[in-house]
CSV table of C-alpha atoms in Angstrom, one decimal:
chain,number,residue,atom,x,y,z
A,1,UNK,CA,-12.3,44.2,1.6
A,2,UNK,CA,-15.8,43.1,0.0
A,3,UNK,CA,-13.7,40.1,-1.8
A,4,UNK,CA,-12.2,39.0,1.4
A,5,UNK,CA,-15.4,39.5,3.1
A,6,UNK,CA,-17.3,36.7,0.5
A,7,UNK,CA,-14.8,34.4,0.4
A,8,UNK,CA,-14.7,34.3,4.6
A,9,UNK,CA,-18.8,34.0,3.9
A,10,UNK,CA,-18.6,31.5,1.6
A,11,UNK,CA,-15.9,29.2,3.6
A,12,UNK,CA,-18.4,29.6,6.6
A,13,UNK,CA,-21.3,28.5,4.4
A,14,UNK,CA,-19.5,25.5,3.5
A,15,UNK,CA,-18.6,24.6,7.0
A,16,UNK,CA,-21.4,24.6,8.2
A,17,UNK,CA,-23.3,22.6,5.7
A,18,UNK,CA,-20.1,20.1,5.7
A,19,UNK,CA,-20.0,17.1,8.0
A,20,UNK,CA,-17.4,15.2,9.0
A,21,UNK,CA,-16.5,12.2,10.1
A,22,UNK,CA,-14.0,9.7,10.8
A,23,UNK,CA,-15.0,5.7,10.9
A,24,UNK,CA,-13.4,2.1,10.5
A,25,UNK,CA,-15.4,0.3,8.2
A,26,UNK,CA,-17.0,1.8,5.3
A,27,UNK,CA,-20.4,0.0,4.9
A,28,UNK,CA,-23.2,0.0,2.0
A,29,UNK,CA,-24.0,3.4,0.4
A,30,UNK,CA,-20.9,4.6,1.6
A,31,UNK,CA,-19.0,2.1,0.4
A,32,UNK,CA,-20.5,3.0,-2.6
A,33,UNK,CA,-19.7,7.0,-2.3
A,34,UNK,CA,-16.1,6.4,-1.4
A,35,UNK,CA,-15.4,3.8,-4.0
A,36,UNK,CA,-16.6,6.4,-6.8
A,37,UNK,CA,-14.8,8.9,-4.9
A,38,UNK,CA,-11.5,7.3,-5.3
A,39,UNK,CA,-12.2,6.1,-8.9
A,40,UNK,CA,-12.8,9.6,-9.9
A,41,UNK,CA,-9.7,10.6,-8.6
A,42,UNK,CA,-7.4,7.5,-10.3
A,43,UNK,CA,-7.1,5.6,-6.9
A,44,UNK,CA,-7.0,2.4,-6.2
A,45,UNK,CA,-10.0,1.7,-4.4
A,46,UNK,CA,-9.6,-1.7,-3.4
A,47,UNK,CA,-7.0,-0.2,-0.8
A,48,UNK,CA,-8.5,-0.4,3.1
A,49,UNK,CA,-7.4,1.3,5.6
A,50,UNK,CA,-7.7,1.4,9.5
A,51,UNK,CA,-9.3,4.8,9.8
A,52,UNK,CA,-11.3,6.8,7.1
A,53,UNK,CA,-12.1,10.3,7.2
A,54,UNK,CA,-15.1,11.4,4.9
A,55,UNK,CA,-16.0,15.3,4.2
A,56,UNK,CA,-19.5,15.0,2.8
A,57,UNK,CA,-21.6,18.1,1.7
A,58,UNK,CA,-25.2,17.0,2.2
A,59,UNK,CA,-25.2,13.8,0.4
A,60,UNK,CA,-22.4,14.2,-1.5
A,61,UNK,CA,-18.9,12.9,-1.1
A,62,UNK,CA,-16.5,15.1,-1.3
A,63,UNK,CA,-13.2,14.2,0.2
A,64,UNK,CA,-12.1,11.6,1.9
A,65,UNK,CA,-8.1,10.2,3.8
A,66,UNK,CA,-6.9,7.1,5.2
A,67,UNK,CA,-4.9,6.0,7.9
A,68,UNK,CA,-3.0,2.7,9.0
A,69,UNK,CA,-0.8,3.6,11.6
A,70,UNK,CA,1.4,6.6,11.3
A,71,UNK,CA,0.6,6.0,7.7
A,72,UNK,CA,-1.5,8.3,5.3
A,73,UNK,CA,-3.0,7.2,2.6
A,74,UNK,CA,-6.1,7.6,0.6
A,75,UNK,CA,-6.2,11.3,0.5
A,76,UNK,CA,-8.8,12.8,-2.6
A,77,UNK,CA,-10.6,15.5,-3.5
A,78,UNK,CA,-14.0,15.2,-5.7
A,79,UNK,CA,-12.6,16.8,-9.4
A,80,UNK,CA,-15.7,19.2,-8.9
A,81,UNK,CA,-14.4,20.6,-5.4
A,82,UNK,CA,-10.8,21.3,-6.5
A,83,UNK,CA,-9.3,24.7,-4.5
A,84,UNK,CA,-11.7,24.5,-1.7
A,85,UNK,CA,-9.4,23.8,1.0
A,86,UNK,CA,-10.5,20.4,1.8
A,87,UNK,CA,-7.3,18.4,1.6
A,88,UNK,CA,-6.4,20.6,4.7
A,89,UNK,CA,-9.7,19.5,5.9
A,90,UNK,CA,-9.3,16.0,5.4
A,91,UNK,CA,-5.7,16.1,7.1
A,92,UNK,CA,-6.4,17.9,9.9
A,93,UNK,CA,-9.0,15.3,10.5
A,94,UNK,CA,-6.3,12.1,10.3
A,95,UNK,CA,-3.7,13.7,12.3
A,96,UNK,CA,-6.0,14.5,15.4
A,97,UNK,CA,-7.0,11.2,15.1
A,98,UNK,CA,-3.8,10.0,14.8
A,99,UNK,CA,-2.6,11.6,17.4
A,100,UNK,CA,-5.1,10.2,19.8
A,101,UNK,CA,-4.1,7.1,19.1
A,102,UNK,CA,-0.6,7.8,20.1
A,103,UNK,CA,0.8,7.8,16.4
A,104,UNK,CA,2.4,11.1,16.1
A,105,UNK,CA,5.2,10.7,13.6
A,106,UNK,CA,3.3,10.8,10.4
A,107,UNK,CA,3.9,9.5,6.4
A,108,UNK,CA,2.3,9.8,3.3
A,109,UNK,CA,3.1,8.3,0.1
A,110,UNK,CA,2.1,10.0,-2.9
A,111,UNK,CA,2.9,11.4,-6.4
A,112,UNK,CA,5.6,13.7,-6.9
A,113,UNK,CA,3.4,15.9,-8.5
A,114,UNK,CA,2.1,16.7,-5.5
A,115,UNK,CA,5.0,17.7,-4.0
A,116,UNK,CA,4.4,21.5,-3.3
A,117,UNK,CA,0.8,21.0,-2.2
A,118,UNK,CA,1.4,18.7,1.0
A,119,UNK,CA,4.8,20.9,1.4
A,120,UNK,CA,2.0,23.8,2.4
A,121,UNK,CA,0.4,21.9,4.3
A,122,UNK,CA,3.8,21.2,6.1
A,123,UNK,CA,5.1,17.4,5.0
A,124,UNK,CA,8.5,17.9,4.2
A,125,UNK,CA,10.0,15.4,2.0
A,126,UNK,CA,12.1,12.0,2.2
A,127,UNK,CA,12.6,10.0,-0.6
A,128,UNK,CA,11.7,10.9,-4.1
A,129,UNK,CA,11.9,8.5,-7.6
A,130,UNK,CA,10.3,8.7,-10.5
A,131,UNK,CA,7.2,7.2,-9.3
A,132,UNK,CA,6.6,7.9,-5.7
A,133,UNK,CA,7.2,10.6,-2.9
A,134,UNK,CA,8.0,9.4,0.3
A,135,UNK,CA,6.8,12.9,3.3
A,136,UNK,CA,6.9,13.6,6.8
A,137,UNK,CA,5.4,15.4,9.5
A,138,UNK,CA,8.8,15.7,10.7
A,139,UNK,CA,11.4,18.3,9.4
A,140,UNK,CA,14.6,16.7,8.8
A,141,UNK,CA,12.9,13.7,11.2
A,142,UNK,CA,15.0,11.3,8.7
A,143,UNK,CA,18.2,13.6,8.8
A,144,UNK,CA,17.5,13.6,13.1
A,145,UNK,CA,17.3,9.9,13.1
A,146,UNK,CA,20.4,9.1,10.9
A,147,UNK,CA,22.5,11.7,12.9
A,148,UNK,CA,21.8,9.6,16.2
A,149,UNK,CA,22.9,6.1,14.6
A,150,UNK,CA,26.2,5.0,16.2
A,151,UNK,CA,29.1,5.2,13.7
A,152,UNK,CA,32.5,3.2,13.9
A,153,UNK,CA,35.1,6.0,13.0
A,154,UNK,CA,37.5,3.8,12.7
A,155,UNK,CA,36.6,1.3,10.2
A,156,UNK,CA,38.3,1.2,7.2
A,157,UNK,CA,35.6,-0.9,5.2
A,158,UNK,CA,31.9,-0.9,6.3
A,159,UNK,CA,29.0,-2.9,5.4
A,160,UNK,CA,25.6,-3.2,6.4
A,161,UNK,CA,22.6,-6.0,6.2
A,162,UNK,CA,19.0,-5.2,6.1
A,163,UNK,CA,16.9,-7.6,7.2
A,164,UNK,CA,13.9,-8.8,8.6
A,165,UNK,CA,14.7,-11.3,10.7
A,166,UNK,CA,11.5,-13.0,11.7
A,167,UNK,CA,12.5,-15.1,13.4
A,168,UNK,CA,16.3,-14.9,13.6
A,169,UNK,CA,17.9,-18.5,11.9
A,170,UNK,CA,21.1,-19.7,11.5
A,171,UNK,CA,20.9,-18.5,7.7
A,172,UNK,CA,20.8,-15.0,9.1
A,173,UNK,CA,23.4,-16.2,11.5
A,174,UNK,CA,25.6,-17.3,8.2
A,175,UNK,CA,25.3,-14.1,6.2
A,176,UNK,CA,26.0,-11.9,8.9
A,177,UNK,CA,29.1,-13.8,9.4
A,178,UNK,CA,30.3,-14.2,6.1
A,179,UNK,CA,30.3,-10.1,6.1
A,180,UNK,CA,31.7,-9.8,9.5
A,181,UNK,CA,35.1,-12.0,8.7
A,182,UNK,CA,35.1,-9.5,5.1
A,183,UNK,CA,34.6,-5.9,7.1
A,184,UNK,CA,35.8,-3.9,9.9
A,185,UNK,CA,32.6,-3.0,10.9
A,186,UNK,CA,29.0,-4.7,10.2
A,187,UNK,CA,25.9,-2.6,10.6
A,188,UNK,CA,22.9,-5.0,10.5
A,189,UNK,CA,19.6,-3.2,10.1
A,190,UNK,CA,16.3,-5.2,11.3
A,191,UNK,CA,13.1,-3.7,10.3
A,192,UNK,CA,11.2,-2.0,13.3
A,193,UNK,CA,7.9,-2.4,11.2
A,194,UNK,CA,5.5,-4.3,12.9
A,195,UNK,CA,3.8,-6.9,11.1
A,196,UNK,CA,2.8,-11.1,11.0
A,197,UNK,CA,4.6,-13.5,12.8
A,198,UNK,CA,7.1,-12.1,15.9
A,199,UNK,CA,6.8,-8.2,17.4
A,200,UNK,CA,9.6,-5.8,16.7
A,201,UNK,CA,10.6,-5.5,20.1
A,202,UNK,CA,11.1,-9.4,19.8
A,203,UNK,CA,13.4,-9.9,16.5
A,204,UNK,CA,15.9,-7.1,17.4
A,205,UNK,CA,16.4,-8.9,20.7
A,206,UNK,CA,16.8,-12.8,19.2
A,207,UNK,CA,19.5,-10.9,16.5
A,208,UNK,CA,21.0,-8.9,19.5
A,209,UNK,CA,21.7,-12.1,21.5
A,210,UNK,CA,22.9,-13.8,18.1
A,211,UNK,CA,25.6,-11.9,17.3
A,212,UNK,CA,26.8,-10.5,20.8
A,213,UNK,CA,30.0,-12.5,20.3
A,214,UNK,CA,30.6,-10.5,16.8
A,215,UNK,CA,32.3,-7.5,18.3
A,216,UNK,CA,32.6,-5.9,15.0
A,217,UNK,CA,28.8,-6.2,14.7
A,218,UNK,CA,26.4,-3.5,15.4
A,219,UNK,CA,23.1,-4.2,15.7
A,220,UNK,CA,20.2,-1.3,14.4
A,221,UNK,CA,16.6,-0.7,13.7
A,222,UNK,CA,15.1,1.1,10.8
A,223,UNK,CA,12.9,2.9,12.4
A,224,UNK,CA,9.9,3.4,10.5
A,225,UNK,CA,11.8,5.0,7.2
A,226,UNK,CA,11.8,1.2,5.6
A,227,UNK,CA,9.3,-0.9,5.5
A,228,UNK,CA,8.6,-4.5,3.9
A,229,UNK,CA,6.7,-4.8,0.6
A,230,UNK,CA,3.3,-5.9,2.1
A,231,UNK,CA,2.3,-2.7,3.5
A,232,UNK,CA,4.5,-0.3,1.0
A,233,UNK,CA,1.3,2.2,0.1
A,234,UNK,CA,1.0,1.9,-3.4
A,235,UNK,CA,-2.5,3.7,-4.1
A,236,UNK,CA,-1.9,5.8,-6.0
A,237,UNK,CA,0.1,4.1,-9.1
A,238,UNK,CA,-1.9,3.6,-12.0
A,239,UNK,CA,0.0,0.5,-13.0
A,240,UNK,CA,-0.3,-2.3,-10.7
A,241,UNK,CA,2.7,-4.1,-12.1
A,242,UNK,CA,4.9,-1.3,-10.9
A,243,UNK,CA,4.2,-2.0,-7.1
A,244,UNK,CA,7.4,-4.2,-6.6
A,245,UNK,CA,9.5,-1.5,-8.7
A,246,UNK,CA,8.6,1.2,-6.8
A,247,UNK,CA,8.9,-0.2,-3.4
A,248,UNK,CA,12.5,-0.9,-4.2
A,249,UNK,CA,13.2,2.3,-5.9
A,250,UNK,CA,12.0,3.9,-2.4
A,251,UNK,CA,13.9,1.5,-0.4
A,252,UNK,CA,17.2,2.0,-2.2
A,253,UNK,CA,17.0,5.3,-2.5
A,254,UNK,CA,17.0,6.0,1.3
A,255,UNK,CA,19.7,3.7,2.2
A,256,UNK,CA,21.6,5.4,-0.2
A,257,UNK,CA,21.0,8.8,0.1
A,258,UNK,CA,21.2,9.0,4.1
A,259,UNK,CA,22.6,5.6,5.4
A,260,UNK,CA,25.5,5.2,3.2
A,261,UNK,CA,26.9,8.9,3.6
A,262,UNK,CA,26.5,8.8,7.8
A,263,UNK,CA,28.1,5.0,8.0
A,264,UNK,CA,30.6,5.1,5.3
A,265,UNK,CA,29.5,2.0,4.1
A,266,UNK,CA,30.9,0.6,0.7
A,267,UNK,CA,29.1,-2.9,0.4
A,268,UNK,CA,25.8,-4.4,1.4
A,269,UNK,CA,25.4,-8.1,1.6
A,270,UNK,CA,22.5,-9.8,0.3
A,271,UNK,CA,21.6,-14.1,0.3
A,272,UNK,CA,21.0,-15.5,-2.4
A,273,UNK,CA,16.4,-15.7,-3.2
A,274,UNK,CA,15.9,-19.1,-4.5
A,275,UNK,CA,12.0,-18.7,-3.0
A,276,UNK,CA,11.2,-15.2,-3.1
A,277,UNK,CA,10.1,-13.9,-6.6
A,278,UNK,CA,9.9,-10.2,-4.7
A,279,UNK,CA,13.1,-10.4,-2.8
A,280,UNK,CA,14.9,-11.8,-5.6
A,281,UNK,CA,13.4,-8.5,-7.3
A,282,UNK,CA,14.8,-7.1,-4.8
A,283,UNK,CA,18.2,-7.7,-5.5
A,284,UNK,CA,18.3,-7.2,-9.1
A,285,UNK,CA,17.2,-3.3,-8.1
A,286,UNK,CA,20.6,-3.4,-5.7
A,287,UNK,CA,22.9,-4.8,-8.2
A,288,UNK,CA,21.7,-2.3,-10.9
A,289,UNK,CA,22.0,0.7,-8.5
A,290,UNK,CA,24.5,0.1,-5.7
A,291,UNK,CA,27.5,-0.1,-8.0
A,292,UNK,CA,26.5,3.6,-9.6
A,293,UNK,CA,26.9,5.2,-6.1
A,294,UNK,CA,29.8,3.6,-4.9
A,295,UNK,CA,28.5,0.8,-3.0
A,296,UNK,CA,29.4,-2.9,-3.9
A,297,UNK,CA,26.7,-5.5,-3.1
A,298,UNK,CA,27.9,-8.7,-2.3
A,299,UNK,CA,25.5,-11.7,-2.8
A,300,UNK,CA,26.0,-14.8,-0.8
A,301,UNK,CA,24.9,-18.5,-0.9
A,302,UNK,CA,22.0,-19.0,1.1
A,303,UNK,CA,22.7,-21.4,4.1
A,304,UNK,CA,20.9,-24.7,3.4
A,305,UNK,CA,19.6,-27.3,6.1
A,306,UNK,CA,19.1,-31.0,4.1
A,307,UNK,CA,19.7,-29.3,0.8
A,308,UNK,CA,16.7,-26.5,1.0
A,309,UNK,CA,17.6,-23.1,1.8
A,310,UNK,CA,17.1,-21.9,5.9
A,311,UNK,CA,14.1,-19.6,5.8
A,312,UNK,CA,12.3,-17.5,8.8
A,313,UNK,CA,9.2,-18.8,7.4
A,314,UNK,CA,10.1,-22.3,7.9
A,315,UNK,CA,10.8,-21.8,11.0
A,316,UNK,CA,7.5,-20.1,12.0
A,317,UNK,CA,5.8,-23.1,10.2
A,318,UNK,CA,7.1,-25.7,12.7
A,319,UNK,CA,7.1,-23.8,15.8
A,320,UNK,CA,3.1,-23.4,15.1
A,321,UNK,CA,3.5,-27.3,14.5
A,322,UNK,CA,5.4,-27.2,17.5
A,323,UNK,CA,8.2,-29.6,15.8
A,324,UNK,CA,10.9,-28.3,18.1
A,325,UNK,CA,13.5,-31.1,17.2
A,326,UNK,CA,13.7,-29.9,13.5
A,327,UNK,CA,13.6,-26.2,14.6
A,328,UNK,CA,16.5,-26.3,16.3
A,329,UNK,CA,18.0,-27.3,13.4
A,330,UNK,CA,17.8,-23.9,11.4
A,331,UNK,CA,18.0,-21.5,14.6
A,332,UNK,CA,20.9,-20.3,16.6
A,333,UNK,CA,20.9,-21.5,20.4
A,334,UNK,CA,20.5,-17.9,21.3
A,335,UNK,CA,16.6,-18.2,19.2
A,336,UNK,CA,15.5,-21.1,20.8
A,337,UNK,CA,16.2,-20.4,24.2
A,338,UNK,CA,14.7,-17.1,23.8
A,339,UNK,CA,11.3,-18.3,22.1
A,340,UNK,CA,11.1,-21.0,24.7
A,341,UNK,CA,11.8,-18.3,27.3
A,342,UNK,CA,9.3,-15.8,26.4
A,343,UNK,CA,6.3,-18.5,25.4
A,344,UNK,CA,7.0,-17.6,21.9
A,345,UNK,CA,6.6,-21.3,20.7
């Protein structure tokens, strides 16, 4: 009874010395605070965020969370302040913001190490590798989502494409054929991230109206369980060089563990990356890993346009040049009409 008794003392006492708060910028002497902060905890500290909580005990720093998005990142606890309770703090602090901000499906990225401490404070995992755990606020959110995908009971042979698809180009066009005359069925994923160049909402619609006449092609989002390299949280990884790894390690390891098994799908297609260092990364993960599960990958020619390879970027290069005579060179009818429509170029 007396030991309860001090330790509901002593949380009170620490509560109410403790202020909190939750800004967008970090500025000067905190700036200063939060940088040691993270160094002291083995982050990366030249990682920003949209939204920062900081737990400060007088003038003292000593826990602090991040948010972009539905995204969590950031999260330490000062090495002095261990067992104190304050990564519940700190979370409680980035979901009610989040929250208000309409974001209430939540991830974090973190160590697997820390597994069983953000499982108690009720993240249930999603992906795990070596390097990185992938959590949600969600149980079996993932497991929910995949359940609701349409699936082709019928098909004998299944493949699927991930892709961006921003914009949507004849190259896309190409591969998504090439699988299409090779399968029964043709799951195409498009990443629901949002990011540069076109809106979400925007690229599934230009690859919906580009393959409406592919009746074996179905047309999918991601939802927010895959998402592109440039904001793939990586904060926490000690080697910088491992970033690229990791993110495909991540990547594979959901389309294999929850996509594969619902969609009975036996091959992916890929193009072929003459430009993209990353992507071509990319591909070398799939070739070493698909095979092991049962999957083939299938890597195809990129479409070429004058000899160089059809890229998205390319074609976001000349509508901002507003060169619509050699745009509609690399785009399906279906991509033009619809960026013209919607005052897109």
């Amino acid at each position: 009874m007396l030991y309860n008794g001090l330790c509901k003392l002593q949380k009170a006492i620490r509560e109410h010395v403790m202020n909190i708060e939750t800004v967008s910028k970090l500025r000067g002497e905190t700036l200063n605070r939060w940088i040691a902060l993270m160094k002291a905890s083995g982050l990366d500290h030249n990682t920003r965020t949209e939204r920062t909580v900081l737990v400060w005990d007088g003038d003292e720093l000593i826990a602090s969370g991040g948010r972009d998005g539905g995204i969590l990142k950031m999260l330490a606890v000062s090495p002095t302040r261990q067992g104190e309770d304050l990564l519940s703090t700190v979370l409680t602090e980035l979901k009610k913001d989040a929250f208000e901000e309409g974001h209430t499906h939540l991830f974090l990225y973190t160590k697997p190490s820390n597994k069983l401490i953000f499982k108690s404070l009720f993240f249930y995992p999603v992906a795990e590798t070596e390097n990185v755990l992938v959590m949600e606020n969600k149980r079996d959110g993932i497991k929910s989502f995949v359940s609701e995908l349409p699936k082709d009971v019928d098909s004998k042979l299944s493949g699927a494409i991930v892709m961006n698809c921003n914009p949507f180009t004849l190259g896309h066009r190409y591969l998504i054929e090439k699988a299409a005359s090779e399968c029964d069925r043709v799951y195409v994923f498009v990443l629901s991230e949002e990011g540069n160049g076109f809106s979400a909402k925007d690229r599934l619609a230009m690859v919906k109206l580009g393959t409406a006449d592919l009746k074996n092609v179905t047309v999918l989002q991601t939802g927010p369980y895959m998402i592109s390299a440039a904001t793939f949280p990586t904060y926490f990884l000690k080697d910088r060089d491992l970033a690229d790894t990791v993110h495909c390690d991540v990547d594979i390891e959901i389309f294999l563990k929850y996509l594969v098994p619902h969609l009975s799908i036996s091959r992916r297609y890929v193009g072929t990356e003459p430009l993209s260092p990353m992507t071509n990364k990319y591909n070398e993960a799939l070739k070493k890993k698909l095979p092991a599960a049962g999957v083939m990958l299938c890597e195809i020619e990129r479409k070429e346009n004058c000899g160089i390879p059809i890229s998205a970027s390319a074609v976001r290069r000349l509508a901002s040049e507003g060169n619509t005579e050699e745009l509609k060179k690399i785009v399906p009818k279906t991509t033009y009409d619809y960026l013209i429509d919607n005052d897109l170029i």
